[in-house]
Each structure stands twice: as C-alpha cells, then as structure tokens.
Tab-separated table of N, CA and C in Angstrom:
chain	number	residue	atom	x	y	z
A	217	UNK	N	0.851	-1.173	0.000
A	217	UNK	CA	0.000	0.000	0.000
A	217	UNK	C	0.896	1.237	0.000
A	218	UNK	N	0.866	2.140	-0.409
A	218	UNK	CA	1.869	3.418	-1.233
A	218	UNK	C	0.841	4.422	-0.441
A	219	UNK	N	1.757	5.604	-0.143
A	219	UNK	CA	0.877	6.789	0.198
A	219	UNK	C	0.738	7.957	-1.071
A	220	UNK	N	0.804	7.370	-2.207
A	220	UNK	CA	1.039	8.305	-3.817
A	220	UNK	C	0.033	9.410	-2.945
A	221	UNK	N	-1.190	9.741	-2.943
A	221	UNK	CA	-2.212	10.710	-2.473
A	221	UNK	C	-1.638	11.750	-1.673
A	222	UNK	N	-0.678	11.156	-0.679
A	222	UNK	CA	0.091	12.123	0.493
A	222	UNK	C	0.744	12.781	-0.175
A	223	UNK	N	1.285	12.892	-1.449
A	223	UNK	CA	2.534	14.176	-1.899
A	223	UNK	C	1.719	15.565	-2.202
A	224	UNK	N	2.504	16.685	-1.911
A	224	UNK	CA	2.425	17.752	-1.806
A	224	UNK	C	1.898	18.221	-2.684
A	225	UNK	N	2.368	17.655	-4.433
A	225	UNK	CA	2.047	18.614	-5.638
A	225	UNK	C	0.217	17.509	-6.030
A	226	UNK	N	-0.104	16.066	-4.667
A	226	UNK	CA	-0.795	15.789	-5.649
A	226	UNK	C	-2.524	16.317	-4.660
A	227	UNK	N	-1.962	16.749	-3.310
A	227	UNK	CA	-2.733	17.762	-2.215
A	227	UNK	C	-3.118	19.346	-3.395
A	228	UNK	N	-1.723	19.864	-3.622
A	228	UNK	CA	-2.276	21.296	-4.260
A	228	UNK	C	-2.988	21.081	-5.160
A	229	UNK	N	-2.889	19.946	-5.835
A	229	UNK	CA	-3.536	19.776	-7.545
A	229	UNK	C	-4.907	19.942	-7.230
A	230	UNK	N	-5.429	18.815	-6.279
A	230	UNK	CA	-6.966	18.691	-5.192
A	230	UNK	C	-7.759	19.842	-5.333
A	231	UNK	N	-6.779	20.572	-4.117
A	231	UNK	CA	-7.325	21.830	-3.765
A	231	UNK	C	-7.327	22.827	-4.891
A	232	UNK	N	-6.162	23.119	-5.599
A	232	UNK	CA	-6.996	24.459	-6.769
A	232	UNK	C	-7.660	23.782	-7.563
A	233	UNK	N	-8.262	22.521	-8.282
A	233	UNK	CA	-9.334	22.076	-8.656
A	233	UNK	C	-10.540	22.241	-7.655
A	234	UNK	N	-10.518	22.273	-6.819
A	234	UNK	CA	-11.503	22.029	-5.765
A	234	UNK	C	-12.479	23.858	-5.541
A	235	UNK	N	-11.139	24.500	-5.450
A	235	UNK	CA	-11.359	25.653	-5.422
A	235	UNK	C	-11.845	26.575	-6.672
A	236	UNK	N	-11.360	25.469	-7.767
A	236	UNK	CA	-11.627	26.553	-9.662
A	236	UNK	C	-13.584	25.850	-9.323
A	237	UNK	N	-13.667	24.534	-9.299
A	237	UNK	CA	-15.006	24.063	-9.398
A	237	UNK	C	-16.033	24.811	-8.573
A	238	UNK	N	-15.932	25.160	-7.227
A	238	UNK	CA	-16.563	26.116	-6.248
A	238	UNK	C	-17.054	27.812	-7.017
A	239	UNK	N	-15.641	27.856	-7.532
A	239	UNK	CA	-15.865	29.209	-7.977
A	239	UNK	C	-16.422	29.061	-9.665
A	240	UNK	N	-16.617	28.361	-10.672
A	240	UNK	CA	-17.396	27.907	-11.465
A	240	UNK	C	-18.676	27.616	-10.677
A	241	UNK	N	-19.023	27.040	-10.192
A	241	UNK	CA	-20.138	26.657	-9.690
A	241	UNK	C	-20.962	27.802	-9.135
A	242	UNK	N	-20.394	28.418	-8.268
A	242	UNK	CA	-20.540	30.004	-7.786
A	242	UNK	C	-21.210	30.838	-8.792
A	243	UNK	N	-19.919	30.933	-9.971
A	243	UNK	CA	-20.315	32.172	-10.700
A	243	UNK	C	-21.977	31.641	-11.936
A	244	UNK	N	-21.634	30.374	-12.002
A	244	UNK	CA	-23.248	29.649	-12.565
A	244	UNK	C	-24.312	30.102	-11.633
A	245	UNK	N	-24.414	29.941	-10.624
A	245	UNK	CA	-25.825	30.034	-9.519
A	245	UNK	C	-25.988	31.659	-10.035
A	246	UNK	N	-24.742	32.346	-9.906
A	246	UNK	CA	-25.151	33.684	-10.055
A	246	UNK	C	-25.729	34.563	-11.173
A	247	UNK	N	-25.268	33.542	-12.067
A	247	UNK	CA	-25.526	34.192	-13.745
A	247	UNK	C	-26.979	33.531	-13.540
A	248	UNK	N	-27.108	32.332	-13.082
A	248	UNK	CA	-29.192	31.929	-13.298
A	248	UNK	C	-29.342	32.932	-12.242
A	249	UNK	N	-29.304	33.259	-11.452
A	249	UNK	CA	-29.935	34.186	-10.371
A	249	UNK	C	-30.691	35.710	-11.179
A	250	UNK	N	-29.354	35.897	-11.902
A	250	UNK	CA	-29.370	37.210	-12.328
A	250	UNK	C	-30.441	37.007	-13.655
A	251	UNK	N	-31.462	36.027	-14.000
A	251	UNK	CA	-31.464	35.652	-15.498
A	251	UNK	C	-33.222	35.265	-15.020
A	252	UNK	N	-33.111	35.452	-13.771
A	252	UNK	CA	-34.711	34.593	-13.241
A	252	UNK	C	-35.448	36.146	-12.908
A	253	UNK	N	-36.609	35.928	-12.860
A	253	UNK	CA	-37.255	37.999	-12.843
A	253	UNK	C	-37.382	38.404	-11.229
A	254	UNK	N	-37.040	36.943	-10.289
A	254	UNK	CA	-37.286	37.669	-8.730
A	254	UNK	C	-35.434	36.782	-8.340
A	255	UNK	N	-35.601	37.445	-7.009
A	255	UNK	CA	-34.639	36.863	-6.345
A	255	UNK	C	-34.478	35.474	-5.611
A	256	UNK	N	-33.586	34.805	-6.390
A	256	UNK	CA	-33.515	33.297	-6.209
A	256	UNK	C	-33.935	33.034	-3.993
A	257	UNK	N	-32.825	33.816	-3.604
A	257	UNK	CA	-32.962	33.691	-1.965
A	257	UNK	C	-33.552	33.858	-1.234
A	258	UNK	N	-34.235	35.388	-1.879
A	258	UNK	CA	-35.590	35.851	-1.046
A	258	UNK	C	-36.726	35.452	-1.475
A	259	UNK	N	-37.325	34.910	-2.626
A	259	UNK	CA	-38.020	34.179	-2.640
A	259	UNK	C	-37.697	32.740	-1.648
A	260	UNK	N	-36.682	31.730	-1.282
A	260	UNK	CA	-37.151	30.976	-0.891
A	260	UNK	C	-36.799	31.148	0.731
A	261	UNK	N	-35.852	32.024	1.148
A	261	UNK	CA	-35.884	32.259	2.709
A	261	UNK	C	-37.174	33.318	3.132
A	262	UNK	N	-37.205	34.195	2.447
A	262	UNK	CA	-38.673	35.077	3.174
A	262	UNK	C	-40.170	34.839	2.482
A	263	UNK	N	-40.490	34.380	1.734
A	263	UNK	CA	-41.805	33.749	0.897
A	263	UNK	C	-42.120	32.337	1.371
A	264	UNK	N	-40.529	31.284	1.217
A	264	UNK	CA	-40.770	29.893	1.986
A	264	UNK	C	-41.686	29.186	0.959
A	265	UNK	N	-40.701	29.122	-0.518
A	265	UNK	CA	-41.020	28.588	-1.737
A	265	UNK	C	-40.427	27.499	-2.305
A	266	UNK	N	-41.538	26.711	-1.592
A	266	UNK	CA	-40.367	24.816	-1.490
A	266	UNK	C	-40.377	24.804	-2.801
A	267	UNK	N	-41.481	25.052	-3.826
A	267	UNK	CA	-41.331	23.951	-5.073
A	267	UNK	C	-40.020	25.151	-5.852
A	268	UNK	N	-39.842	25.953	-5.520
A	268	UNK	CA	-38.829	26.777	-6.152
A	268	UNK	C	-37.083	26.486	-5.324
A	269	UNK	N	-37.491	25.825	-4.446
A	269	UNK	CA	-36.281	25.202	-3.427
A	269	UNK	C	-36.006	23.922	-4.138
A	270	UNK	N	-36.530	23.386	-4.360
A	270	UNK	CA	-36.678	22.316	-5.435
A	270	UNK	C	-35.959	22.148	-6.182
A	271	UNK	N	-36.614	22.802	-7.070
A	271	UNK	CA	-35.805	23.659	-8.820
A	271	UNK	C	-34.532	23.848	-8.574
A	272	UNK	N	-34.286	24.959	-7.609
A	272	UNK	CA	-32.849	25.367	-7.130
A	272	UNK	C	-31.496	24.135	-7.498
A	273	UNK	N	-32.182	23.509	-6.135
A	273	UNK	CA	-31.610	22.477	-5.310
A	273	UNK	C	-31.408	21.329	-6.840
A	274	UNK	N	-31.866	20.863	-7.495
A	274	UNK	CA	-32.051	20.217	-8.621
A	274	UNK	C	-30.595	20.653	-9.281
A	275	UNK	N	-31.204	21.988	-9.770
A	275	UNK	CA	-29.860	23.135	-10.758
A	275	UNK	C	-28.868	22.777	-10.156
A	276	UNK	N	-28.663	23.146	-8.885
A	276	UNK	CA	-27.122	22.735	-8.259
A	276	UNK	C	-26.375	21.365	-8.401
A	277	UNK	N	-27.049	20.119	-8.185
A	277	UNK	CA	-26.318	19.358	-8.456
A	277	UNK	C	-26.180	19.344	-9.955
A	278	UNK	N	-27.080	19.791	-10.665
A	278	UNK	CA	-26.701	19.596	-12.111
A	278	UNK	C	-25.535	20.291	-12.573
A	279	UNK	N	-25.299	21.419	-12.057
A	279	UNK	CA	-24.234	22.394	-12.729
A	279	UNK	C	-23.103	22.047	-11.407
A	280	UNK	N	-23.599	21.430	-10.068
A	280	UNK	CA	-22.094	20.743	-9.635
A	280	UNK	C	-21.686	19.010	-10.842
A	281	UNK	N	-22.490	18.584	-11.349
A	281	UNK	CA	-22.025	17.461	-12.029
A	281	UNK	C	-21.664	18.172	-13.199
A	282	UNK	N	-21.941	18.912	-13.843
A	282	UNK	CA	-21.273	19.620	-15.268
A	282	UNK	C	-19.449	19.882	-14.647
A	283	UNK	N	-19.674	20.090	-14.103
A	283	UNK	CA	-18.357	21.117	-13.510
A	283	UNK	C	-17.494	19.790	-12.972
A	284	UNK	N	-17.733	18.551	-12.229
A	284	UNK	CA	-16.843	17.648	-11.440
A	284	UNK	C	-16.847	17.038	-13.370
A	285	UNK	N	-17.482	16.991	-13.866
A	285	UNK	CA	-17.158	16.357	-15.432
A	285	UNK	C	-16.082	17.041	-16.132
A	286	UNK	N	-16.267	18.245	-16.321
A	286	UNK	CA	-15.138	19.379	-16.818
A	286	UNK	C	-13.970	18.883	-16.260
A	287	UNK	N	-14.016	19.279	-15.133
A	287	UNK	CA	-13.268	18.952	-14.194
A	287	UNK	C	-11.965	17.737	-14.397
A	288	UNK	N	-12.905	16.732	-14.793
A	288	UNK	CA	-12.339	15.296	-14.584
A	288	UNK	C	-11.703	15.111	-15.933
A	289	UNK	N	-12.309	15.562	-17.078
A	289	UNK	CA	-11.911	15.172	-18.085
A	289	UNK	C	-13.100	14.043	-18.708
C-alpha cells in the first residue's frame, strides 16, 4: 500500500481544482440568479417557496455534475 495521495504537488492539484469548481459553480448560480425575474434567496428564505427550493436544489447538483465532469476530463 503506497501513500502516492500524500505528496504535496498531488494535495495542491486537489485543492486548486476544488477551489476553480466552487468558484465555477458560484459564478453559474449567479448568472441563473441574475437571469430569473425575482430573487432566487428571497423568494425561498422570506416567501418559503419549497417547489422553487426544489428547482434550485435540482440546478445545483446539475451544474455541480457539469463542472466535477469538466473537471475530470
């Protein structure tokens, strides 16, 4: 059993992938946010708009699986 995973350059590789996907992912939620006619948050924290929590929640893993695909190759 080898610790290959434990080296330094293969930790940084992780993390600024980890960190480019977050911030892809980020700047997606924000561009649909900006693209929908109310506000994605306040509609569902102060209105309390499950089937639009839904939708959301749906989008996210979809555009987190676009992105771990990119990602991966």
């Amino acid at each position: 059993m080898t610790l290959d995973w434990l080296k330094p350059e293969i930790i940084l590789g992780t993390t600024m992938y980890a960190v480019i996907g977050v911030a892809i992912f980020w700047a997606c939620f924000v561009i649909v946010d900006k693209l929908t006619p109310f506000k994605l948050w306040e509609e569902i924290v102060e209105h309390k708009n499950v089937a639009l929590a839904i939708v959301v929640g749906a989008m996210c893993i979809s555009i987190g699986n676009i992105v771990a695909a990119a990602i991966h190759g």
